[in-house]
C-alpha cells in the first residue's frame, strides 16, 4: 500500500509535467493537505477532498478534490476538480533558466501517466513565465498538452472539438528575446555661435 500511495503522489507531481518541470522536484518529498482521504485498495482509487493542497519542491497544486486511479498495467490517471466557484490550479518551476515557471488552471484537469498528456477542461488557461513576465499564454474551453511532443491543442468547447459560434480561443505569444530597452537620449542642442565674431 505504501508503494502504491507513493506512486500516486509522484503522479500528482507529474500533472504539472506540462512543460519540462524542474528535475530537482523529483527528489523532494510530497506533502498533501486535505479535509479527507479515502483509499480503495480493491479498485485502486485514492480520493483527496476538501481544499486539497499538494506541494513538492517548486510544484504547487490546489483543487477541491483529487482522484487518482491505477489501471491493471500500473499506469496512473489523475483528475483534479475545482471547488465550487473556483478553479483547480498548478504552478511549477521549469528547467532551462533561473526563473522559468508554468501555471495552469481549469474547472477540471486530467493527466495520464501512460500517454503523458494533460487535459484542461472549461475556463482553461496555461501560461509560461520568465520571472513575472508572461512569455506565452493560451485560453479556451479545452487545452490538451502532450509533454512528450511538446504539442498544444486549444479548442473552443470542453468536448475538445472546435465548433463555429461556440466562442473563441486566445493565445498570446511573446518574442523569445524581447528587444533591449533603448537608452534615453537628450535632444541635440543647436550649436552656439562663437563669441567675438
JSON list of C-alpha atoms in Angstrom, two decimals:
[
{"chain": "A", "resi": 1, "resn": "UNK", "atom": "CA", "xyz": [0.00, 0.00, 0.00]},
{"chain": "A", "resi": 2, "resn": "UNK", "atom": "CA", "xyz": [2.80, 2.47, 0.84]},
{"chain": "A", "resi": 3, "resn": "UNK", "atom": "CA", "xyz": [4.46, 1.91, -2.55]},
{"chain": "A", "resi": 4, "resn": "UNK", "atom": "CA", "xyz": [1.17, 2.46, -4.41]},
{"chain": "A", "resi": 5, "resn": "UNK", "atom": "CA", "xyz": [0.45, 5.62, -2.45]},
{"chain": "A", "resi": 6, "resn": "UNK", "atom": "CA", "xyz": [3.97, 6.92, -3.16]},
{"chain": "A", "resi": 7, "resn": "UNK", "atom": "CA", "xyz": [3.45, 6.27, -6.89]},
{"chain": "A", "resi": 8, "resn": "UNK", "atom": "CA", "xyz": [0.19, 8.18, -6.65]},
{"chain": "A", "resi": 9, "resn": "UNK", "atom": "CA", "xyz": [1.96, 11.15, -5.11]},
{"chain": "A", "resi": 10, "resn": "UNK", "atom": "CA", "xyz": [4.57, 11.06, -7.86]},
{"chain": "A", "resi": 11, "resn": "UNK", "atom": "CA", "xyz": [1.79, 11.06, -10.45]},
{"chain": "A", "resi": 12, "resn": "UNK", "atom": "CA", "xyz": [0.25, 14.14, -8.92]},
{"chain": "A", "resi": 13, "resn": "UNK", "atom": "CA", "xyz": [3.61, 15.82, -9.32]},
{"chain": "A", "resi": 14, "resn": "UNK", "atom": "CA", "xyz": [3.62, 14.76, -12.96]},
{"chain": "A", "resi": 15, "resn": "UNK", "atom": "CA", "xyz": [0.32, 16.56, -13.56]},
{"chain": "A", "resi": 16, "resn": "UNK", "atom": "CA", "xyz": [2.44, 19.61, -13.94]},
{"chain": "A", "resi": 17, "resn": "UNK", "atom": "CA", "xyz": [4.79, 17.98, -16.40]},
{"chain": "A", "resi": 18, "resn": "UNK", "atom": "CA", "xyz": [3.04, 20.36, -18.73]},
{"chain": "A", "resi": 19, "resn": "UNK", "atom": "CA", "xyz": [6.41, 21.85, -19.69]},
{"chain": "A", "resi": 20, "resn": "UNK", "atom": "CA", "xyz": [9.70, 20.31, -18.67]},
{"chain": "A", "resi": 21, "resn": "UNK", "atom": "CA", "xyz": [9.22, 20.57, -14.92]},
{"chain": "A", "resi": 22, "resn": "UNK", "atom": "CA", "xyz": [12.22, 21.18, -12.74]},
{"chain": "A", "resi": 23, "resn": "UNK", "atom": "CA", "xyz": [14.08, 17.87, -12.40]},
{"chain": "A", "resi": 24, "resn": "UNK", "atom": "CA", "xyz": [15.07, 18.62, -8.80]},
{"chain": "A", "resi": 25, "resn": "UNK", "atom": "CA", "xyz": [11.39, 18.34, -7.78]},
{"chain": "A", "resi": 26, "resn": "UNK", "atom": "CA", "xyz": [11.52, 14.56, -8.31]},
{"chain": "A", "resi": 27, "resn": "UNK", "atom": "CA", "xyz": [13.85, 14.21, -5.32]},
{"chain": "A", "resi": 28, "resn": "UNK", "atom": "CA", "xyz": [11.67, 16.25, -2.97]},
{"chain": "A", "resi": 29, "resn": "UNK", "atom": "CA", "xyz": [9.04, 14.85, -0.57]},
{"chain": "A", "resi": 30, "resn": "UNK", "atom": "CA", "xyz": [5.36, 15.21, -1.50]},
{"chain": "A", "resi": 31, "resn": "UNK", "atom": "CA", "xyz": [3.13, 16.90, 1.07]},
{"chain": "A", "resi": 32, "resn": "UNK", "atom": "CA", "xyz": [-0.65, 16.77, 0.78]},
{"chain": "A", "resi": 33, "resn": "UNK", "atom": "CA", "xyz": [-3.19, 18.57, 2.89]},
{"chain": "A", "resi": 34, "resn": "UNK", "atom": "CA", "xyz": [-6.92, 17.86, 2.56]},
{"chain": "A", "resi": 35, "resn": "UNK", "atom": "CA", "xyz": [-10.01, 17.58, 4.71]},
{"chain": "A", "resi": 36, "resn": "UNK", "atom": "CA", "xyz": [-10.34, 13.88, 3.89]},
{"chain": "A", "resi": 37, "resn": "UNK", "atom": "CA", "xyz": [-8.61, 10.99, 2.10]},
{"chain": "A", "resi": 38, "resn": "UNK", "atom": "CA", "xyz": [-10.30, 7.74, 1.01]},
{"chain": "A", "resi": 39, "resn": "UNK", "atom": "CA", "xyz": [-8.18, 4.85, -0.30]},
{"chain": "A", "resi": 40, "resn": "UNK", "atom": "CA", "xyz": [-9.98, 1.99, -2.09]},
{"chain": "A", "resi": 41, "resn": "UNK", "atom": "CA", "xyz": [-7.30, -0.71, -2.41]},
{"chain": "A", "resi": 42, "resn": "UNK", "atom": "CA", "xyz": [-9.55, -3.11, -4.36]},
{"chain": "A", "resi": 43, "resn": "UNK", "atom": "CA", "xyz": [-10.43, -0.57, -7.07]},
{"chain": "A", "resi": 44, "resn": "UNK", "atom": "CA", "xyz": [-7.02, 1.17, -6.82]},
{"chain": "A", "resi": 45, "resn": "UNK", "atom": "CA", "xyz": [-8.62, 4.60, -6.33]},
{"chain": "A", "resi": 46, "resn": "UNK", "atom": "CA", "xyz": [-7.35, 7.29, -3.95]},
{"chain": "A", "resi": 47, "resn": "UNK", "atom": "CA", "xyz": [-9.53, 10.35, -3.35]},
{"chain": "A", "resi": 48, "resn": "UNK", "atom": "CA", "xyz": [-8.49, 13.53, -1.55]},
{"chain": "A", "resi": 49, "resn": "UNK", "atom": "CA", "xyz": [-11.29, 16.02, -0.84]},
{"chain": "A", "resi": 50, "resn": "UNK", "atom": "CA", "xyz": [-11.70, 19.44, 0.73]},
{"chain": "A", "resi": 51, "resn": "UNK", "atom": "CA", "xyz": [-9.27, 22.25, -0.06]},
{"chain": "A", "resi": 52, "resn": "UNK", "atom": "CA", "xyz": [-6.57, 19.90, -1.38]},
{"chain": "A", "resi": 53, "resn": "UNK", "atom": "CA", "xyz": [-3.09, 21.45, -1.42]},
{"chain": "A", "resi": 54, "resn": "UNK", "atom": "CA", "xyz": [-0.15, 19.45, -2.73]},
{"chain": "A", "resi": 55, "resn": "UNK", "atom": "CA", "xyz": [3.43, 20.70, -2.63]},
{"chain": "A", "resi": 56, "resn": "UNK", "atom": "CA", "xyz": [6.55, 19.01, -3.90]},
{"chain": "A", "resi": 57, "resn": "UNK", "atom": "CA", "xyz": [9.64, 21.14, -4.37]},
{"chain": "A", "resi": 58, "resn": "UNK", "atom": "CA", "xyz": [8.52, 24.02, -6.60]},
{"chain": "A", "resi": 59, "resn": "UNK", "atom": "CA", "xyz": [5.23, 22.30, -7.54]},
{"chain": "A", "resi": 60, "resn": "UNK", "atom": "CA", "xyz": [2.03, 23.65, -6.00]},
{"chain": "A", "resi": 61, "resn": "UNK", "atom": "CA", "xyz": [-1.37, 22.09, -6.80]},
{"chain": "A", "resi": 62, "resn": "UNK", "atom": "CA", "xyz": [-4.69, 23.35, -5.42]},
{"chain": "A", "resi": 63, "resn": "UNK", "atom": "CA", "xyz": [-8.05, 21.67, -6.02]},
{"chain": "A", "resi": 64, "resn": "UNK", "atom": "CA", "xyz": [-11.34, 20.92, -4.34]},
{"chain": "A", "resi": 65, "resn": "UNK", "atom": "CA", "xyz": [-10.92, 17.20, -4.99]},
{"chain": "A", "resi": 66, "resn": "UNK", "atom": "CA", "xyz": [-8.20, 14.96, -6.48]},
{"chain": "A", "resi": 67, "resn": "UNK", "atom": "CA", "xyz": [-8.90, 11.40, -7.67]},
{"chain": "A", "resi": 68, "resn": "UNK", "atom": "CA", "xyz": [-6.04, 9.02, -8.54]},
{"chain": "A", "resi": 69, "resn": "UNK", "atom": "CA", "xyz": [-6.74, 5.71, -10.31]},
{"chain": "A", "resi": 70, "resn": "UNK", "atom": "CA", "xyz": [-4.23, 2.94, -11.10]},
{"chain": "A", "resi": 71, "resn": "UNK", "atom": "CA", "xyz": [-5.03, 0.72, -14.10]},
{"chain": "A", "resi": 72, "resn": "UNK", "atom": "CA", "xyz": [-4.28, -3.01, -14.45]},
{"chain": "A", "resi": 73, "resn": "UNK", "atom": "CA", "xyz": [-0.88, -2.25, -16.01]},
{"chain": "A", "resi": 74, "resn": "UNK", "atom": "CA", "xyz": [0.22, 0.06, -13.19]},
{"chain": "A", "resi": 75, "resn": "UNK", "atom": "CA", "xyz": [-0.32, 3.35, -15.03]},
{"chain": "A", "resi": 76, "resn": "UNK", "atom": "CA", "xyz": [-1.93, 6.12, -13.04]},
{"chain": "A", "resi": 77, "resn": "UNK", "atom": "CA", "xyz": [-4.55, 8.62, -14.06]},
{"chain": "A", "resi": 78, "resn": "UNK", "atom": "CA", "xyz": [-5.16, 11.81, -12.06]},
{"chain": "A", "resi": 79, "resn": "UNK", "atom": "CA", "xyz": [-8.18, 14.10, -12.12]},
{"chain": "A", "resi": 80, "resn": "UNK", "atom": "CA", "xyz": [-8.21, 17.45, -10.31]},
{"chain": "A", "resi": 81, "resn": "UNK", "atom": "CA", "xyz": [-11.63, 19.02, -9.71]},
{"chain": "A", "resi": 82, "resn": "UNK", "atom": "CA", "xyz": [-12.18, 22.67, -8.81]},
{"chain": "A", "resi": 83, "resn": "UNK", "atom": "CA", "xyz": [-14.04, 23.61, -5.65]},
{"chain": "A", "resi": 84, "resn": "UNK", "atom": "CA", "xyz": [-17.44, 25.23, -6.38]},
{"chain": "A", "resi": 85, "resn": "UNK", "atom": "CA", "xyz": [-16.95, 28.74, -7.78]},
{"chain": "A", "resi": 86, "resn": "UNK", "atom": "CA", "xyz": [-13.19, 28.24, -8.14]},
{"chain": "A", "resi": 87, "resn": "UNK", "atom": "CA", "xyz": [-10.63, 26.63, -10.47]},
{"chain": "A", "resi": 88, "resn": "UNK", "atom": "CA", "xyz": [-8.17, 23.77, -9.94]},
{"chain": "A", "resi": 89, "resn": "UNK", "atom": "CA", "xyz": [-4.64, 25.11, -10.43]},
{"chain": "A", "resi": 90, "resn": "UNK", "atom": "CA", "xyz": [-0.97, 24.22, -10.59]},
{"chain": "A", "resi": 91, "resn": "UNK", "atom": "CA", "xyz": [2.29, 26.17, -10.60]},
{"chain": "A", "resi": 92, "resn": "UNK", "atom": "CA", "xyz": [5.79, 24.78, -11.09]},
{"chain": "A", "resi": 93, "resn": "UNK", "atom": "CA", "xyz": [9.30, 25.95, -11.90]},
{"chain": "A", "resi": 94, "resn": "UNK", "atom": "CA", "xyz": [10.63, 24.78, -15.26]},
{"chain": "A", "resi": 95, "resn": "UNK", "atom": "CA", "xyz": [14.15, 23.71, -16.18]},
{"chain": "A", "resi": 96, "resn": "UNK", "atom": "CA", "xyz": [16.08, 25.84, -18.65]},
{"chain": "A", "resi": 97, "resn": "UNK", "atom": "CA", "xyz": [16.65, 29.03, -16.70]},
{"chain": "A", "resi": 98, "resn": "UNK", "atom": "CA", "xyz": [16.86, 30.51, -13.23]},
{"chain": "A", "resi": 99, "resn": "UNK", "atom": "CA", "xyz": [13.30, 31.86, -13.01]},
{"chain": "A", "resi": 100, "resn": "UNK", "atom": "CA", "xyz": [11.11, 29.99, -15.55]},
{"chain": "A", "resi": 101, "resn": "UNK", "atom": "CA", "xyz": [7.59, 28.93, -14.44]},
{"chain": "A", "resi": 102, "resn": "UNK", "atom": "CA", "xyz": [4.41, 27.37, -15.79]},
{"chain": "A", "resi": 103, "resn": "UNK", "atom": "CA", "xyz": [0.93, 27.89, -14.37]},
{"chain": "A", "resi": 104, "resn": "UNK", "atom": "CA", "xyz": [-2.41, 26.42, -15.35]},
{"chain": "A", "resi": 105, "resn": "UNK", "atom": "CA", "xyz": [-5.98, 26.41, -14.18]},
{"chain": "A", "resi": 106, "resn": "UNK", "atom": "CA", "xyz": [-9.33, 24.96, -15.20]},
{"chain": "A", "resi": 107, "resn": "UNK", "atom": "CA", "xyz": [-12.51, 23.55, -13.73]},
{"chain": "A", "resi": 108, "resn": "UNK", "atom": "CA", "xyz": [-11.09, 20.05, -14.31]},
{"chain": "A", "resi": 109, "resn": "UNK", "atom": "CA", "xyz": [-7.53, 18.90, -15.07]},
{"chain": "A", "resi": 110, "resn": "UNK", "atom": "CA", "xyz": [-6.72, 15.32, -16.17]},
{"chain": "A", "resi": 111, "resn": "UNK", "atom": "CA", "xyz": [-3.31, 13.69, -16.54]},
{"chain": "A", "resi": 112, "resn": "UNK", "atom": "CA", "xyz": [-2.46, 10.27, -17.96]},
{"chain": "A", "resi": 113, "resn": "UNK", "atom": "CA", "xyz": [0.86, 8.76, -16.88]},
{"chain": "A", "resi": 114, "resn": "UNK", "atom": "CA", "xyz": [0.77, 6.34, -19.83]},
{"chain": "A", "resi": 115, "resn": "UNK", "atom": "CA", "xyz": [0.38, 8.98, -22.56]},
{"chain": "A", "resi": 116, "resn": "UNK", "atom": "CA", "xyz": [1.92, 11.93, -20.67]},
{"chain": "A", "resi": 117, "resn": "UNK", "atom": "CA", "xyz": [-0.96, 14.09, -21.90]},
{"chain": "A", "resi": 118, "resn": "UNK", "atom": "CA", "xyz": [-2.55, 16.75, -19.72]},
{"chain": "A", "resi": 119, "resn": "UNK", "atom": "CA", "xyz": [-6.08, 17.96, -20.49]},
{"chain": "A", "resi": 120, "resn": "UNK", "atom": "CA", "xyz": [-7.67, 21.08, -19.02]},
{"chain": "A", "resi": 121, "resn": "UNK", "atom": "CA", "xyz": [-11.45, 21.46, -19.28]},
{"chain": "A", "resi": 122, "resn": "UNK", "atom": "CA", "xyz": [-13.66, 24.56, -19.02]},
{"chain": "A", "resi": 123, "resn": "UNK", "atom": "CA", "xyz": [-12.23, 28.01, -18.41]},
{"chain": "A", "resi": 124, "resn": "UNK", "atom": "CA", "xyz": [-8.81, 26.52, -19.19]},
{"chain": "A", "resi": 125, "resn": "UNK", "atom": "CA", "xyz": [-5.72, 28.71, -19.02]},
{"chain": "A", "resi": 126, "resn": "UNK", "atom": "CA", "xyz": [-1.98, 27.94, -19.24]},
{"chain": "A", "resi": 127, "resn": "UNK", "atom": "CA", "xyz": [0.83, 30.45, -19.11]},
{"chain": "A", "resi": 128, "resn": "UNK", "atom": "CA", "xyz": [4.60, 30.17, -19.17]},
{"chain": "A", "resi": 129, "resn": "UNK", "atom": "CA", "xyz": [6.64, 32.86, -17.45]},
{"chain": "A", "resi": 130, "resn": "UNK", "atom": "CA", "xyz": [10.17, 34.15, -17.21]},
{"chain": "A", "resi": 131, "resn": "UNK", "atom": "CA", "xyz": [10.14, 35.66, -13.75]},
{"chain": "A", "resi": 132, "resn": "UNK", "atom": "CA", "xyz": [6.95, 37.71, -13.66]},
{"chain": "A", "resi": 133, "resn": "UNK", "atom": "CA", "xyz": [6.94, 38.28, -17.42]},
{"chain": "A", "resi": 134, "resn": "UNK", "atom": "CA", "xyz": [4.40, 36.08, -19.22]},
{"chain": "A", "resi": 135, "resn": "UNK", "atom": "CA", "xyz": [6.11, 34.60, -22.29]},
{"chain": "A", "resi": 136, "resn": "UNK", "atom": "CA", "xyz": [3.21, 32.54, -23.68]},
{"chain": "A", "resi": 137, "resn": "UNK", "atom": "CA", "xyz": [-0.39, 32.05, -22.64]},
{"chain": "A", "resi": 138, "resn": "UNK", "atom": "CA", "xyz": [-3.41, 30.26, -24.05]},
{"chain": "A", "resi": 139, "resn": "UNK", "atom": "CA", "xyz": [-7.09, 30.29, -23.05]},
{"chain": "A", "resi": 140, "resn": "UNK", "atom": "CA", "xyz": [-10.00, 28.16, -24.18]},
{"chain": "A", "resi": 141, "resn": "UNK", "atom": "CA", "xyz": [-12.65, 25.74, -23.04]},
{"chain": "A", "resi": 142, "resn": "UNK", "atom": "CA", "xyz": [-10.25, 22.84, -23.67]},
{"chain": "A", "resi": 143, "resn": "UNK", "atom": "CA", "xyz": [-6.45, 22.65, -23.69]},
{"chain": "A", "resi": 144, "resn": "UNK", "atom": "CA", "xyz": [-4.53, 19.45, -24.40]},
{"chain": "A", "resi": 145, "resn": "UNK", "atom": "CA", "xyz": [-0.78, 19.30, -23.91]},
{"chain": "A", "resi": 146, "resn": "UNK", "atom": "CA", "xyz": [1.41, 16.38, -24.96]},
{"chain": "A", "resi": 147, "resn": "UNK", "atom": "CA", "xyz": [4.57, 16.73, -22.87]},
{"chain": "A", "resi": 148, "resn": "UNK", "atom": "CA", "xyz": [6.49, 14.17, -24.97]},
{"chain": "A", "resi": 149, "resn": "UNK", "atom": "CA", "xyz": [5.95, 16.04, -28.23]},
{"chain": "A", "resi": 150, "resn": "UNK", "atom": "CA", "xyz": [5.65, 19.49, -26.57]},
{"chain": "A", "resi": 151, "resn": "UNK", "atom": "CA", "xyz": [2.43, 19.99, -28.55]},
{"chain": "A", "resi": 152, "resn": "UNK", "atom": "CA", "xyz": [-0.54, 22.21, -27.56]},
{"chain": "A", "resi": 153, "resn": "UNK", "atom": "CA", "xyz": [-4.10, 22.00, -28.84]},
{"chain": "A", "resi": 154, "resn": "UNK", "atom": "CA", "xyz": [-6.65, 24.62, -27.77]},
{"chain": "A", "resi": 155, "resn": "UNK", "atom": "CA", "xyz": [-10.34, 24.34, -28.64]},
{"chain": "A", "resi": 156, "resn": "UNK", "atom": "CA", "xyz": [-13.47, 26.41, -28.06]},
{"chain": "A", "resi": 157, "resn": "UNK", "atom": "CA", "xyz": [-15.62, 23.64, -26.50]},
{"chain": "A", "resi": 158, "resn": "UNK", "atom": "CA", "xyz": [-14.96, 21.42, -23.48]},
{"chain": "A", "resi": 159, "resn": "UNK", "atom": "CA", "xyz": [-15.52, 18.34, -25.67]},
{"chain": "A", "resi": 160, "resn": "UNK", "atom": "CA", "xyz": [-12.18, 19.01, -27.35]},
{"chain": "A", "resi": 161, "resn": "UNK", "atom": "CA", "xyz": [-13.76, 19.95, -30.68]},
{"chain": "A", "resi": 162, "resn": "UNK", "atom": "CA", "xyz": [-13.86, 23.40, -32.17]},
{"chain": "A", "resi": 163, "resn": "UNK", "atom": "CA", "xyz": [-17.34, 24.41, -33.27]},
{"chain": "A", "resi": 164, "resn": "UNK", "atom": "CA", "xyz": [-18.37, 27.53, -35.19]},
{"chain": "A", "resi": 165, "resn": "UNK", "atom": "CA", "xyz": [-20.11, 30.04, -32.95]},
{"chain": "A", "resi": 166, "resn": "UNK", "atom": "CA", "xyz": [-19.00, 28.35, -29.73]},
{"chain": "A", "resi": 167, "resn": "UNK", "atom": "CA", "xyz": [-16.61, 31.11, -28.76]},
{"chain": "A", "resi": 168, "resn": "UNK", "atom": "CA", "xyz": [-13.03, 31.95, -29.44]},
{"chain": "A", "resi": 169, "resn": "UNK", "atom": "CA", "xyz": [-9.72, 30.77, -28.05]},
{"chain": "A", "resi": 170, "resn": "UNK", "atom": "CA", "xyz": [-6.98, 33.28, -27.33]},
{"chain": "A", "resi": 171, "resn": "UNK", "atom": "CA", "xyz": [-3.22, 32.96, -27.45]},
{"chain": "A", "resi": 172, "resn": "UNK", "atom": "CA", "xyz": [-0.51, 35.48, -26.68]},
{"chain": "A", "resi": 173, "resn": "UNK", "atom": "CA", "xyz": [2.99, 34.51, -27.77]},
{"chain": "A", "resi": 174, "resn": "UNK", "atom": "CA", "xyz": [5.73, 36.94, -26.84]},
{"chain": "A", "resi": 175, "resn": "UNK", "atom": "CA", "xyz": [9.00, 37.24, -28.78]},
{"chain": "A", "resi": 176, "resn": "UNK", "atom": "CA", "xyz": [11.63, 34.84, -27.47]},
{"chain": "A", "resi": 177, "resn": "UNK", "atom": "CA", "xyz": [14.09, 37.67, -26.92]},
{"chain": "A", "resi": 178, "resn": "UNK", "atom": "CA", "xyz": [12.35, 40.94, -26.10]},
{"chain": "A", "resi": 179, "resn": "UNK", "atom": "CA", "xyz": [14.01, 43.96, -27.70]},
{"chain": "A", "resi": 180, "resn": "UNK", "atom": "CA", "xyz": [16.57, 45.64, -25.45]},
{"chain": "A", "resi": 181, "resn": "UNK", "atom": "CA", "xyz": [15.50, 48.82, -23.74]},
{"chain": "A", "resi": 182, "resn": "UNK", "atom": "CA", "xyz": [16.56, 51.86, -25.74]},
{"chain": "A", "resi": 183, "resn": "UNK", "atom": "CA", "xyz": [18.75, 54.35, -23.86]},
{"chain": "A", "resi": 184, "resn": "UNK", "atom": "CA", "xyz": [17.11, 57.71, -23.46]},
{"chain": "A", "resi": 185, "resn": "UNK", "atom": "CA", "xyz": [18.94, 60.38, -25.40]},
{"chain": "A", "resi": 186, "resn": "UNK", "atom": "CA", "xyz": [18.98, 64.08, -24.77]},
{"chain": "A", "resi": 187, "resn": "UNK", "atom": "CA", "xyz": [17.70, 66.24, -27.62]},
{"chain": "A", "resi": 188, "resn": "UNK", "atom": "CA", "xyz": [20.51, 67.86, -29.57]},
{"chain": "A", "resi": 189, "resn": "UNK", "atom": "CA", "xyz": [21.18, 71.48, -28.63]},
{"chain": "A", "resi": 190, "resn": "UNK", "atom": "CA", "xyz": [21.63, 73.90, -31.51]},
{"chain": "A", "resi": 191, "resn": "UNK", "atom": "CA", "xyz": [25.23, 75.00, -31.96]},
{"chain": "A", "resi": 192, "resn": "UNK", "atom": "CA", "xyz": [26.01, 78.33, -30.28]},
{"chain": "A", "resi": 193, "resn": "UNK", "atom": "CA", "xyz": [27.83, 80.88, -32.39]},
{"chain": "A", "resi": 194, "resn": "UNK", "atom": "CA", "xyz": [31.37, 81.59, -31.23]},
{"chain": "A", "resi": 195, "resn": "UNK", "atom": "CA", "xyz": [31.77, 84.82, -29.21]},
{"chain": "A", "resi": 196, "resn": "UNK", "atom": "CA", "xyz": [33.68, 87.70, -30.65]},
{"chain": "A", "resi": 197, "resn": "UNK", "atom": "CA", "xyz": [32.99, 87.00, -34.27]}
]
